[in-house]
DNA sequence: ATGGGGTGTCGAAGCGCTTCGACTGGGGTA
DNA sequence: TACCCCAGTCGAAGCGCTTCGACACCCCAT
């Protein structure tokens, strides 16, 4: 293993000079700089990460906390994760992967042992037990999602309240008077997961504001559950003509179930999903949807973190405005509804 | 930040004694040990990871390389990843997440900077460009999957050749004489990804051995692609009564497509999938399947790595035998086929 | 009483880097 | 000509830990 001393010897300078060449923290003459750089390349020198971290008090590693809890949709999580890794690398940082197994103590462990410089925390519940820990930690963190009490935290999220409302507005604008929200599995609500709760709120408030009927139901992932949930929903509310779906993995089977129940999309039933664009576009018919900008959120989370590490200021809460793209799955409500209205 | 010196002072011993208490590498009197442990708790001491890594030449971090390339099925990948993280923690290691963006140099970077002690590498191609790099690296690695030339490497995988053969045998045993393999997206084959290629080989060889017709086709993820692929397949080979599916995300839509094409499962068409058990069980009808033991493979990968780190020997290639579970989607071939045979 | 072998503890060196203060020499200013 | 300043470089200290060799001390055997 080649050390900075080897490079220094090879280039005929002091080790500190090599360090300054590499970091750029002091001016170095062109001549010396090039000589050192040549030695670095010739010897294939790579600074030892631990030594660097010990001396500089910076590990250049970010923690990424992905609980992977039941009911969560993994591909979406990974879109966030991939964006975080990519952006972190752009700022010369690596990413340590933490799952939920360790609970809040896991965060303390990596933070207090200086394994990482900062944390990105995903899948936030309204009363998340990790939040008090994060507040006390001696290093910056960014939450993807936000708890009820976000005091002193930095949070980034899609504005799910607005997303829920957008869906209602879109359908109400098309003349639909009776809507349902087909949500995530009930475990997600029971945990009081932020994005699910807030969509619910946005949906319910908007329905009231628009004077339309809005009912909500969770939905599990199995085909039987979907069939049962939808059948019961339509039995109890036969006049429903608009469905908002926030549950990516059930989208395929749901279309199937609706067909089975004799409801054509969009003629008998309009659909708006809250999901990634590519998922919406892959369906038949293509779904009107509010997209989840996972990449942008992941990017921004890392950028905020880097800014905080450099002592900069970032907004406490960044809510990205949702965008609804109308595709084939939503259209004017059937006539009888319009006349009733 | 409390250091080992603080603990030593608080307990009235030398710093080295504290270190030995923590590591157990020398005998310490019960009295001293307990006093030190009390001080550790009282001060909330956590060893500094960088200092420890620098002094001991061990970072206690494993790299997990997940390319996340196009066509891969993310949830399966994440099952591996979750297992790797969990098992790594059991051995007091953390996991650094690397994606493909950096290519082989990324591996060199983390290895040569001593950021990690060892690597777990996923999604191996038959002629993987990372393999020569891994061979030269001054630290152990384990591949999940295996390349054509696995000399000097440690690899763990499901025996996909046997998996492909199992599916054929199962269907042939049920009297099916004409089978098709509905595979991964063509990008995966073009990359010569190990698991896909080997399943193909196992499928083709077994078909020949059993004297049945076996055709193969890749299949993209969109609904239209599935419809088109299956329709074409059945047009060209109308006598096909058995389908082997190695493409998790298309399973739902595929059942839909078959229904649309007027083929009942299993009466007109038997289906065997190569996928996670929970996915197979979630379908209607439930799918006969060869399961992918992601958790066991992830576990074992880490365990082999730890063994290697401790100087132990591990087998160069561990192939887990596939297990086929018969469920509702496969049954005896329709009579006319049996009489033909 | 004396020597020998454990057992338990200590001090110091060193892991490879960053960073601070100090030093040198050359160029500009007074 | 004398002085100062700055660019460029060096040496040393120190980051917090592990580990090695040394050294007490106690107990047992002689």
XYZ file of C-alpha atoms (C1' of nucleotides) in Angstrom:
742
model
C 0.000 0.000 0.000
C 1.464 3.307 -1.102
C 1.238 6.185 1.365
C 1.532 9.909 1.135
C 5.104 9.604 2.356
C 5.957 7.446 -0.649
C 4.522 10.021 -2.976
C 6.401 12.803 -1.185
C 9.675 10.941 -1.477
C 9.079 10.153 -5.131
C 8.316 13.780 -5.912
C 11.036 15.139 -3.663
C 8.725 17.223 -1.498
C 7.246 17.090 1.989
C 4.179 15.019 2.754
C 2.285 18.133 3.670
C 2.951 19.543 0.224
C 1.418 16.462 -1.341
C -1.580 16.920 0.899
C -1.949 20.534 -0.177
C -1.662 19.600 -3.821
C -4.449 17.093 -3.376
C -6.748 19.319 -1.377
C -5.946 22.631 -3.015
C -6.098 24.326 0.362
C -2.855 26.237 -0.141
C -1.259 27.683 -3.208
C 1.336 25.437 -4.787
C 3.597 26.380 -7.674
C 2.655 24.906 -11.006
C 5.972 23.142 -11.182
C 5.607 21.370 -7.833
C 1.969 20.619 -8.400
C 2.621 18.843 -11.652
C 5.536 16.928 -10.273
C 3.420 15.705 -7.370
C 0.539 14.815 -9.634
C 2.859 12.800 -11.795
C 4.141 10.912 -8.770
C 0.600 10.246 -7.617
C -0.219 8.699 -10.958
C 3.060 6.853 -11.262
C 2.642 5.170 -7.892
C -1.110 4.734 -8.123
C -1.587 6.512 -4.840
C -4.984 6.526 -3.092
C -5.346 8.367 0.202
C -6.304 6.066 3.032
C -9.892 6.850 3.908
C -9.570 6.160 7.622
C -6.455 8.236 8.083
C -8.023 11.066 6.187
C -11.214 10.823 8.198
C -9.328 10.723 11.466
C -7.216 13.731 10.675
C -9.883 15.838 9.055
C -12.863 14.823 11.181
C -14.763 14.048 7.996
C -15.497 10.572 6.730
C -17.095 11.721 3.483
C -19.775 9.108 4.005
C -23.506 9.722 4.257
C -25.880 7.319 5.941
C -28.971 6.340 4.002
C -31.655 4.964 6.285
C -34.195 2.821 4.423
C -36.488 0.955 6.789
C -37.884 -1.419 4.126
C -40.949 -1.864 6.267
C -43.925 -3.964 5.374
C -46.309 -2.492 2.828
C -43.737 -0.171 1.278
C -43.185 -0.303 -2.425
C -39.573 -1.252 -2.943
C -38.917 0.031 -6.476
C -39.880 3.559 -5.464
C -37.603 3.375 -2.442
C -34.774 2.277 -4.685
C -35.341 5.170 -7.030
C -34.711 7.449 -4.087
C -31.718 5.411 -3.024
C -30.170 5.388 -6.476
C -30.544 9.143 -6.754
C -28.987 9.624 -3.334
C -25.977 7.480 -4.209
C -25.446 9.146 -7.550
C -25.671 12.650 -6.174
C -23.520 11.787 -3.172
C -20.789 10.561 -5.492
C -21.001 13.802 -7.406
C -20.007 15.534 -4.176
C -17.311 12.969 -3.495
C -19.221 11.167 -0.789
C -20.100 7.517 -0.324
C -23.291 6.067 1.094
C -23.690 3.701 4.014
C -26.850 1.631 3.875
C -28.879 1.233 7.055
C -32.110 -0.698 7.388
C -34.667 -0.507 10.150
C -33.443 -3.573 11.997
C -31.412 -1.573 14.430
C -33.997 1.076 15.130
C -33.062 4.533 16.361
C -29.934 3.246 18.102
C -28.543 2.408 14.689
C -28.548 6.100 13.885
C -26.789 6.923 17.116
C -24.239 4.259 16.478
C -23.118 5.444 13.059
C -23.304 9.086 14.055
C -21.490 8.900 17.356
C -18.770 6.655 16.039
C -18.162 9.220 13.283
C -18.740 6.556 10.687
C -20.765 9.073 8.717
C -20.901 12.846 8.414
C -24.627 13.193 7.889
C -27.825 11.200 7.390
C -30.628 10.869 4.875
C -33.666 9.296 6.497
C -36.562 7.836 4.531
C -40.077 6.595 5.195
C -40.951 9.045 7.945
C -43.924 8.473 10.213
C -45.906 11.364 11.678
C -44.620 10.525 15.152
C -41.399 8.914 14.094
C -39.312 7.558 16.932
C -36.148 8.410 15.062
C -36.939 12.100 15.018
C -35.983 12.917 18.625
C -32.746 11.028 18.086
C -31.982 12.979 14.931
C -32.514 16.240 16.771
C -29.884 15.352 19.353
C -27.346 14.025 16.889
C -24.186 16.116 16.519
C -24.483 16.142 12.742
C -26.838 17.279 10.001
C -29.614 15.128 8.623
C -32.287 15.437 5.978
C -35.604 13.627 6.074
C -37.371 12.450 2.958
C -40.878 12.930 4.246
C -41.717 14.925 7.364
C -43.170 14.228 10.800
C -45.869 16.204 12.568
C -43.332 18.062 14.609
C -40.598 19.010 12.206
C -39.041 21.637 14.438
C -35.330 21.925 13.988
C -35.273 19.402 11.141
C -34.692 19.649 7.421
C -37.359 17.840 5.421
C -37.995 17.316 1.738
C -41.052 15.725 0.278
C -43.623 15.806 -2.424
C -46.606 17.821 -1.216
C -48.898 14.856 -0.766
C -51.723 16.967 0.650
C -51.736 18.881 -2.609
C -51.346 15.647 -4.541
C -54.472 14.201 -2.977
C -56.309 17.439 -3.637
C -55.123 17.599 -7.241
C -56.585 14.202 -7.940
C -59.939 15.229 -6.506
C -59.919 18.497 -8.422
C -59.073 16.762 -11.654
C -61.943 14.316 -11.274
C -64.371 16.922 -9.959
C -63.516 19.144 -12.916
C -64.513 16.263 -15.157
C -67.881 16.152 -13.476
C -67.400 13.255 -11.105
C -69.444 13.608 -7.925
C -68.519 10.498 -6.016
C -64.910 9.427 -5.542
C -62.889 6.881 -3.654
C -59.275 6.811 -2.538
C -57.789 3.358 -2.861
C -54.834 3.640 -0.548
C -51.806 1.772 0.707
C -52.020 -1.376 2.837
C -53.483 -0.652 6.240
C -50.160 -1.325 7.954
C -48.855 1.860 6.368
C -51.715 3.914 7.828
C -51.369 2.248 11.187
C -47.780 3.383 11.296
C -49.069 6.864 10.492
C -46.721 7.121 7.561
C -46.566 10.718 6.439
C -47.167 10.455 2.718
C -50.179 8.175 3.124
C -51.815 10.217 5.876
C -51.320 13.489 4.072
C -52.743 12.217 0.818
C -55.767 11.129 2.794
C -56.104 14.583 4.291
C -55.722 16.300 0.954
C -58.244 13.978 -0.621
C -60.845 14.413 2.122
C -60.483 18.182 2.387
C -60.676 18.677 -1.342
C -63.736 16.442 -1.595
C -65.479 18.545 1.012
C -64.378 21.785 -0.596
C -65.657 20.598 -3.970
C -68.840 19.218 -2.485
C -68.268 15.710 -3.777
C -68.489 12.434 -1.941
C -65.072 11.025 -1.035
C -64.609 7.679 0.651
C -61.292 6.120 1.574
C -60.132 2.580 1.963
C -56.766 0.920 2.417
C -55.912 -1.975 0.138
C -53.550 -4.912 0.562
C -51.364 -6.235 -2.236
C -52.891 -9.631 -2.973
C -55.275 -10.110 -5.829
C -58.029 -11.437 -3.596
C -57.733 -8.446 -1.314
C -58.001 -6.060 -4.234
C -61.010 -7.869 -5.622
C -62.700 -7.937 -2.268
C -61.897 -4.323 -1.428
C -63.094 -2.954 -4.737
C -66.202 -5.099 -4.841
C -67.209 -4.021 -1.370
C -66.454 -0.406 -2.183
C -68.640 -0.440 -5.281
C -71.392 -2.369 -3.526
C -71.624 0.209 -0.803
C -71.115 3.181 -3.088
C -72.476 2.171 -6.464
C -72.367 5.746 -7.713
C -68.589 6.049 -7.508
C -67.194 7.009 -10.899
C -63.720 8.187 -9.932
C -60.896 6.339 -8.254
C -57.701 7.770 -6.840
C -55.053 5.079 -6.386
C -52.046 5.462 -4.146
C -50.669 1.947 -4.186
C -48.294 1.204 -6.990
C -48.134 -2.591 -6.964
C -51.894 -3.057 -7.134
C -52.319 -0.980 -10.250
C -52.046 -3.886 -12.684
C -54.383 -6.252 -10.849
C -56.773 -3.400 -10.124
C -57.377 -2.796 -13.816
C -58.028 -6.484 -14.099
C -60.455 -6.458 -11.192
C -62.399 -3.530 -12.636
C -62.698 -5.366 -15.929
C -63.937 -8.429 -14.092
C -66.516 -6.345 -12.290
C -67.723 -5.013 -15.601
C -66.437 -1.469 -15.208
C -64.672 -0.044 -18.186
C -61.840 2.436 -17.702
C -62.370 5.270 -18.316
C -65.937 5.052 -19.661
C -67.521 3.751 -16.454
C -64.735 4.552 -14.058
C -62.082 7.228 -14.171
C -58.742 6.495 -12.558
C -55.981 8.737 -11.276
C -52.888 7.200 -9.774
C -50.142 8.621 -7.589
C -47.121 6.782 -8.901
C -44.004 6.957 -11.018
C -44.593 8.154 -14.568
C -43.202 5.042 -16.227
C -45.596 2.860 -14.265
C -48.538 5.005 -15.330
C -47.480 4.910 -18.958
C -46.972 1.162 -18.994
C -50.613 0.373 -18.228
C -53.480 -0.208 -20.641
C -55.101 2.258 -20.723
C -52.321 4.641 -19.731
C -53.083 6.190 -16.383
C -53.645 9.807 -15.537
C -51.274 10.335 -12.657
C -49.521 12.552 -10.199
C -45.893 11.541 -10.505
C -43.497 10.946 -7.664
C -40.276 12.788 -8.510
C -38.026 10.365 -6.659
C -34.884 11.381 -8.421
C -35.374 15.078 -7.792
C -36.106 14.494 -4.144
C -33.110 12.242 -3.673
C -30.868 14.753 -5.418
C -32.136 17.622 -3.405
C -31.807 15.741 -0.128
C -28.118 15.193 -0.753
C -27.581 18.713 -1.950
C -29.169 20.126 1.187
C -27.017 17.869 3.283
C -23.842 18.970 1.573
C -24.863 22.584 2.008
C -25.427 22.005 5.704
C -22.086 20.256 6.020
C -20.451 23.306 4.551
C -22.188 25.496 7.080
C -24.784 26.853 4.663
C -28.449 27.397 5.342
C -31.249 25.381 3.813
C -35.031 25.711 4.127
C -36.509 23.653 6.952
C -39.231 22.192 4.782
C -39.140 21.835 1.015
C -42.427 20.672 -0.461
C -42.328 19.928 -4.154
C -45.547 20.853 -5.917
C -47.234 17.815 -7.442
C -47.949 17.705 -11.157
C -50.875 15.826 -12.622
C -50.615 14.448 -16.128
C -53.937 13.544 -17.720
C -53.732 10.376 -19.799
C -56.272 7.842 -20.971
C -57.713 6.621 -17.703
C -59.788 9.654 -16.796
C -62.584 11.370 -18.713
C -65.890 13.178 -18.308
C -68.219 11.548 -15.851
C -71.115 9.568 -17.336
C -74.106 11.826 -18.129
C -76.488 10.863 -15.384
C -74.001 12.162 -12.872
C -73.674 15.464 -14.618
C -77.424 16.014 -14.604
C -77.645 15.124 -10.944
C -75.068 17.718 -10.126
C -17.017 13.690 21.832
C -15.766 11.309 24.477
C -12.562 9.422 23.700
C -10.918 6.339 25.050
C -8.678 8.580 27.148
C -11.741 10.032 28.887
C -12.946 6.554 29.728
C -9.504 5.551 30.963
C -9.307 8.581 33.228
C -12.811 8.018 34.540
C -12.054 4.382 35.333
C -8.580 5.091 36.651
C -6.790 2.842 34.158
C -4.658 3.189 31.036
C -6.223 3.702 27.643
C -4.800 0.409 26.461
C -6.617 -1.364 29.259
C -9.880 0.098 28.069
C -9.073 -1.084 24.596
C -8.412 -4.602 25.859
C -11.613 -4.633 27.839
C -13.517 -3.685 24.712
C -11.802 -6.114 22.388
C -11.263 -8.974 24.818
C -7.857 -9.590 23.281
C -6.106 -9.844 26.637
C -7.238 -11.109 30.001
C -8.490 -8.410 32.319
C -9.454 -8.897 35.949
C -13.140 -8.995 36.643
C -12.808 -5.990 38.866
C -11.118 -3.783 36.298
C -13.326 -4.988 33.508
C -16.489 -4.046 35.312
C -15.140 -0.695 36.362
C -14.238 0.099 32.771
C -17.580 -1.080 31.485
C -19.319 1.137 33.994
C -17.292 4.114 32.835
C -18.063 3.311 29.212
C -21.744 3.369 29.994
C -21.556 6.379 32.254
C -19.828 8.491 29.622
C -21.704 7.036 26.659
C -18.450 6.177 24.964
C -18.410 5.054 21.322
C -15.087 4.208 19.726
C -14.268 6.447 16.795
C -14.634 4.340 13.669
C -11.870 6.048 11.700
C -9.319 5.855 14.479
C -10.127 2.246 15.021
C -9.909 1.500 11.317
C -6.620 3.317 10.993
C -5.011 1.536 13.907
C -6.393 -1.908 13.235
C -6.333 -1.829 9.439
C -9.969 -2.918 9.447
C -12.885 -0.653 8.648
C -15.559 -3.213 9.453
C -17.409 -2.105 6.367
C -18.396 -4.278 3.426
C -19.128 -2.892 -0.009
C -22.340 -4.011 -1.668
C -22.226 -3.483 -5.402
C -25.702 -3.328 -6.969
C -25.605 -2.181 -10.568
C -29.372 -1.518 -10.834
C -29.103 -1.996 -14.552
C -31.956 -1.832 -16.966
C -34.245 -4.851 -17.051
C -33.368 -6.016 -13.552
C -36.152 -6.642 -11.131
C -35.557 -4.289 -8.222
C -37.494 -6.014 -5.427
C -35.468 -9.184 -5.822
C -32.257 -7.186 -5.725
C -33.402 -5.528 -2.557
C -34.156 -8.847 -0.924
C -30.524 -9.716 -1.466
C -29.433 -6.337 -0.219
C -31.554 -6.493 2.912
C -30.192 -9.927 3.743
C -26.650 -8.718 3.221
C -27.133 -5.743 5.523
C -28.804 -7.783 8.240
C -26.185 -10.489 8.216
C -23.357 -7.992 8.038
C -24.670 -6.290 11.160
C -24.781 -9.628 12.908
C -21.031 -9.784 12.359
C -20.596 -6.188 13.454
C -20.054 -4.845 9.987
C -21.711 -2.041 8.060
C -22.521 -1.903 4.375
C -21.460 0.680 1.846
C -23.758 0.941 -1.154
C -22.228 1.165 -4.602
C -24.136 1.390 -7.848
C -22.894 0.773 -11.351
C -22.353 4.413 -12.191
C -18.690 4.317 -11.389
C -17.933 1.059 -13.121
C -14.987 -1.117 -12.158
C -12.964 1.868 -10.968
C -15.481 2.319 -8.205
C -14.431 -1.022 -6.810
C -10.795 -0.057 -6.976
C -11.521 3.221 -5.296
C -13.238 1.832 -2.216
C -10.833 -1.071 -1.948
C -7.581 0.807 -2.375
C -8.592 3.597 -0.069
C -9.349 0.984 2.585
C -12.873 2.301 2.851
C -14.088 -1.285 2.980
C -12.630 -4.622 4.034
C -14.371 -6.775 1.471
C -16.952 -6.710 -1.333
C -20.212 -8.372 -2.257
C -20.864 -8.024 -5.969
C -24.252 -8.634 -7.567
C -25.682 -9.039 -11.048
C -22.729 -10.806 -12.601
C -22.383 -11.095 -16.356
C -20.687 -14.095 -17.972
C -17.793 -11.888 -19.093
C -18.094 -9.301 -16.369
C -15.634 -6.442 -16.638
C -15.463 -6.191 -12.870
C -14.106 -9.692 -12.511
C -10.497 -9.010 -13.529
C -10.514 -6.041 -11.150
C -11.803 -8.170 -8.295
C -9.051 -10.695 -8.872
C -6.378 -8.050 -8.444
C -7.920 -6.396 -5.427
C -5.993 -6.800 -2.172
C -9.097 -7.929 -0.307
C -11.679 -10.709 -0.387
C -14.863 -10.542 -2.394
C -17.878 -12.730 -2.971
C -19.968 -12.706 -6.131
C -23.675 -13.341 -6.130
C -23.847 -15.061 -9.486
C -20.781 -16.280 -11.359
C -18.963 -15.464 -14.571
C -17.725 -17.938 -17.169
C -14.246 -17.810 -15.802
C -14.621 -17.966 -12.052
C -11.010 -18.912 -11.367
C -9.766 -17.526 -8.086
C -13.160 -16.114 -7.140
C -15.751 -17.027 -4.559
C -19.238 -17.259 -6.046
C -22.639 -18.084 -4.667
C -25.767 -18.519 -6.697
C -28.893 -20.474 -7.213
C -28.206 -23.257 -9.716
C -30.145 -21.679 -12.542
C -29.186 -24.399 -15.021
C -30.887 -26.888 -12.726
C -33.752 -24.449 -12.182
C -34.424 -24.268 -15.908
C -34.197 -28.042 -16.151
C -36.501 -28.561 -13.164
C -39.208 -26.520 -14.821
C -38.941 -28.576 -17.996
C -38.955 -31.831 -16.064
C -41.985 -30.812 -14.069
C -43.946 -29.964 -17.186
C -42.695 -32.964 -19.147
C -43.658 -35.226 -16.263
C -47.161 -33.813 -16.560
C -47.245 -34.862 -20.191
C -46.488 -31.552 -21.878
C -44.641 -31.987 -25.169
C -44.181 -28.424 -26.295
C -42.845 -25.732 -23.997
C -41.705 -22.138 -24.101
C -39.418 -20.116 -21.895
C -40.656 -16.575 -21.448
C -37.517 -14.856 -20.298
C -36.162 -11.543 -19.096
C -36.008 -8.428 -21.272
C -33.566 -8.850 -24.136
C -31.191 -6.295 -22.609
C -30.460 -8.794 -19.871
C -29.502 -11.472 -22.392
C -27.485 -9.040 -24.419
C -25.419 -8.299 -21.346
C -24.954 -12.054 -20.995
C -26.213 -11.956 -17.456
C -25.389 -15.231 -15.752
C -28.703 -16.243 -14.268
C -30.637 -15.601 -17.469
C -28.177 -17.372 -19.744
C -27.910 -20.387 -17.504
C -31.644 -20.786 -17.155
C -31.797 -20.767 -20.921
C -29.147 -23.474 -21.117
C -30.863 -25.610 -18.501
C -34.165 -25.207 -20.257
C -32.844 -26.075 -23.703
C -30.754 -29.040 -22.575
C -33.572 -30.513 -20.534
C -36.012 -30.101 -23.397
C -33.678 -31.986 -25.666
C -33.047 -34.674 -23.070
C -36.763 -35.140 -22.524
C -37.493 -35.072 -26.212
C -39.897 -32.162 -25.984
C -40.043 -29.004 -28.029
C -38.605 -25.996 -26.189
C -38.628 -22.503 -27.635
C -37.275 -19.416 -25.947
C -38.137 -15.757 -26.157
C -37.182 -12.674 -24.190
C -39.987 -10.425 -23.027
C -40.066 -6.734 -22.162
C -42.019 -5.325 -19.238
C -44.783 -3.337 -20.915
C -48.230 -4.765 -21.363
C -48.156 -4.351 -25.109
C -44.855 -6.158 -25.355
C -46.174 -9.065 -23.335
C -49.323 -9.288 -25.421
C -47.358 -9.133 -28.618
C -44.714 -11.610 -27.516
C -47.189 -14.177 -26.265
C -49.500 -13.828 -29.241
C -46.656 -14.305 -31.650
C -45.350 -17.229 -29.652
C -48.681 -19.009 -29.687
C -49.286 -18.205 -33.346
C -46.021 -19.786 -34.351
C -46.260 -22.657 -31.912
C -49.965 -23.324 -31.379
C -49.247 -26.634 -29.692
C -47.438 -25.082 -26.710
C -49.125 -26.107 -23.466
C -46.413 -25.268 -20.955
C -44.806 -21.949 -20.138
C -41.746 -21.311 -18.018
C -41.562 -17.690 -16.876
C -38.419 -16.039 -15.649
C -39.505 -12.431 -15.469
C -41.136 -11.420 -12.236
C -42.778 -8.128 -13.117
C -44.645 -9.521 -16.128
C -46.332 -12.294 -14.185
C -49.486 -10.327 -13.392
C -50.054 -8.920 -16.877
C -49.120 -12.264 -18.407
C -52.014 -14.001 -16.691
C -54.196 -11.252 -18.023
C -52.860 -11.677 -21.545
C -53.453 -15.410 -21.506
C -57.012 -14.856 -20.394
C -57.470 -12.358 -23.195
C -56.114 -14.847 -25.683
C -58.592 -17.399 -24.452
C -56.122 -19.675 -22.714
C -57.158 -20.828 -19.288
C -54.461 -21.496 -16.672
C -53.859 -24.303 -16.001
C -56.454 -26.117 -18.148
C -55.141 -24.937 -21.516
C -51.761 -23.694 -20.426
C -49.555 -24.773 -17.553
C -47.279 -22.192 -16.004
C -44.119 -22.493 -13.936
C -42.387 -19.361 -12.746
C -38.912 -18.734 -11.417
C -39.589 -16.112 -8.776
C -39.938 -15.355 -5.086
C -42.442 -17.573 -3.280
C -44.622 -14.715 -2.078
C -45.035 -13.459 -5.640
C -46.079 -16.916 -6.816
C -48.565 -17.285 -3.994
C -50.089 -13.880 -4.545
C -51.322 -14.687 -8.060
C -54.638 -16.157 -9.144
C -54.224 -19.019 -9.720
C -51.247 -19.501 -7.461
C -48.170 -20.297 -9.505
C -46.072 -23.396 -9.452
C -42.598 -22.007 -9.045
C -38.929 -22.452 -8.426
C -38.176 -20.001 -5.666
C -35.239 -17.646 -5.510
C -33.767 -17.951 -2.017
C -32.530 -14.382 -1.889
C -32.200 -14.255 1.850
C -30.192 -17.450 2.075
C -27.872 -16.344 -0.688
C -27.341 -12.917 0.857
C -26.666 -14.477 4.246
C -24.248 -16.958 2.877
C -22.409 -14.365 0.836
C -21.681 -12.352 3.967
C -20.792 -15.404 5.975
C -18.282 -16.517 3.361
C -16.816 -13.050 3.317
C -16.398 -12.971 7.078
C -14.797 -16.388 6.972
C -12.357 -15.196 4.333
C -11.588 -12.075 6.348
C -10.681 -14.302 9.255
C -8.358 -16.298 7.063
C -10.694 -19.266 6.685
C -11.346 -21.253 3.534
C -14.617 -21.229 1.648
C -15.708 -23.193 -1.428
C -15.004 -21.392 -4.704
C -18.488 -21.988 -6.052
C -21.601 -22.617 -3.991
C -24.620 -23.542 -6.085
C -27.848 -23.802 -4.151
C -30.103 -26.551 -5.492
C -33.403 -25.140 -6.770
C -36.684 -26.352 -5.302
C -39.873 -26.480 -7.303
C -43.186 -26.085 -5.521
C -46.194 -27.272 -7.494
C -49.218 -25.019 -7.009
C -52.321 -24.345 -9.048
C -50.883 -23.125 -12.320
C -49.602 -26.440 -13.658
C -51.461 -29.688 -14.337
C -51.616 -32.640 -16.721
C -51.354 -31.708 -20.350
C -54.615 -31.729 -22.332
C -55.457 -35.221 -23.675
C -54.698 -34.772 -27.328
C -51.117 -34.085 -26.451
C -50.842 -37.203 -24.386
C -52.148 -39.356 -27.190
C -49.751 -37.755 -29.632
C -46.839 -38.614 -27.395
C 13.434 -17.700 51.976
C 13.959 -17.764 46.861
C 13.066 -18.378 42.115
C 9.822 -19.044 38.322
C 5.636 -18.603 35.790
C 1.312 -16.648 35.230
C -1.819 -12.822 35.253
C -3.026 -8.162 34.806
C -1.746 -3.576 33.636
C 0.861 0.177 31.664
C 3.408 3.233 28.397
C 4.833 4.206 23.988
C 4.927 3.658 19.249
C 2.632 3.996 15.232
C -1.461 3.678 11.769
C -1.612 7.703 7.367
C -3.332 11.729 6.996
C -4.412 17.125 7.767
C -3.231 21.447 9.397
C -0.865 24.999 11.870
C 2.859 27.883 12.448
C 7.249 28.985 10.827
C 10.651 29.715 7.515
C 12.742 31.049 2.999
C 13.519 33.750 -0.864
C 12.202 36.964 -4.389
C 9.884 41.167 -5.796
C 7.995 45.459 -4.894
C 7.921 49.674 -2.250
C 9.763 53.445 0.375
C 19.626 50.163 -0.161
C 16.652 48.516 3.477
C 12.311 46.736 4.506
C 8.134 44.258 4.108
C 5.018 41.133 2.246
C 3.518 37.287 0.067
C 3.810 32.946 -2.366
C 5.519 28.500 -1.666
C 7.243 24.940 1.164
C 8.471 22.356 5.279
C 8.328 20.077 9.865
C 5.861 18.719 13.682
C 1.906 17.925 16.207
C -2.038 15.524 16.683
C -6.524 13.005 15.218
C -8.211 8.374 18.581
C -7.339 4.081 18.479
C -4.630 -0.815 18.658
C -0.904 -3.487 19.872
C 3.625 -4.729 21.398
C 6.890 -5.290 24.802
C 7.874 -4.442 29.491
C 6.949 -4.693 34.134
C 4.711 -5.533 38.638
C 2.823 -8.516 41.550
C 1.145 -12.747 43.498
C 1.157 -17.560 44.188
C 3.201 -21.809 44.201
C 6.964 -24.965 44.164
C 11.452 -25.637 45.677
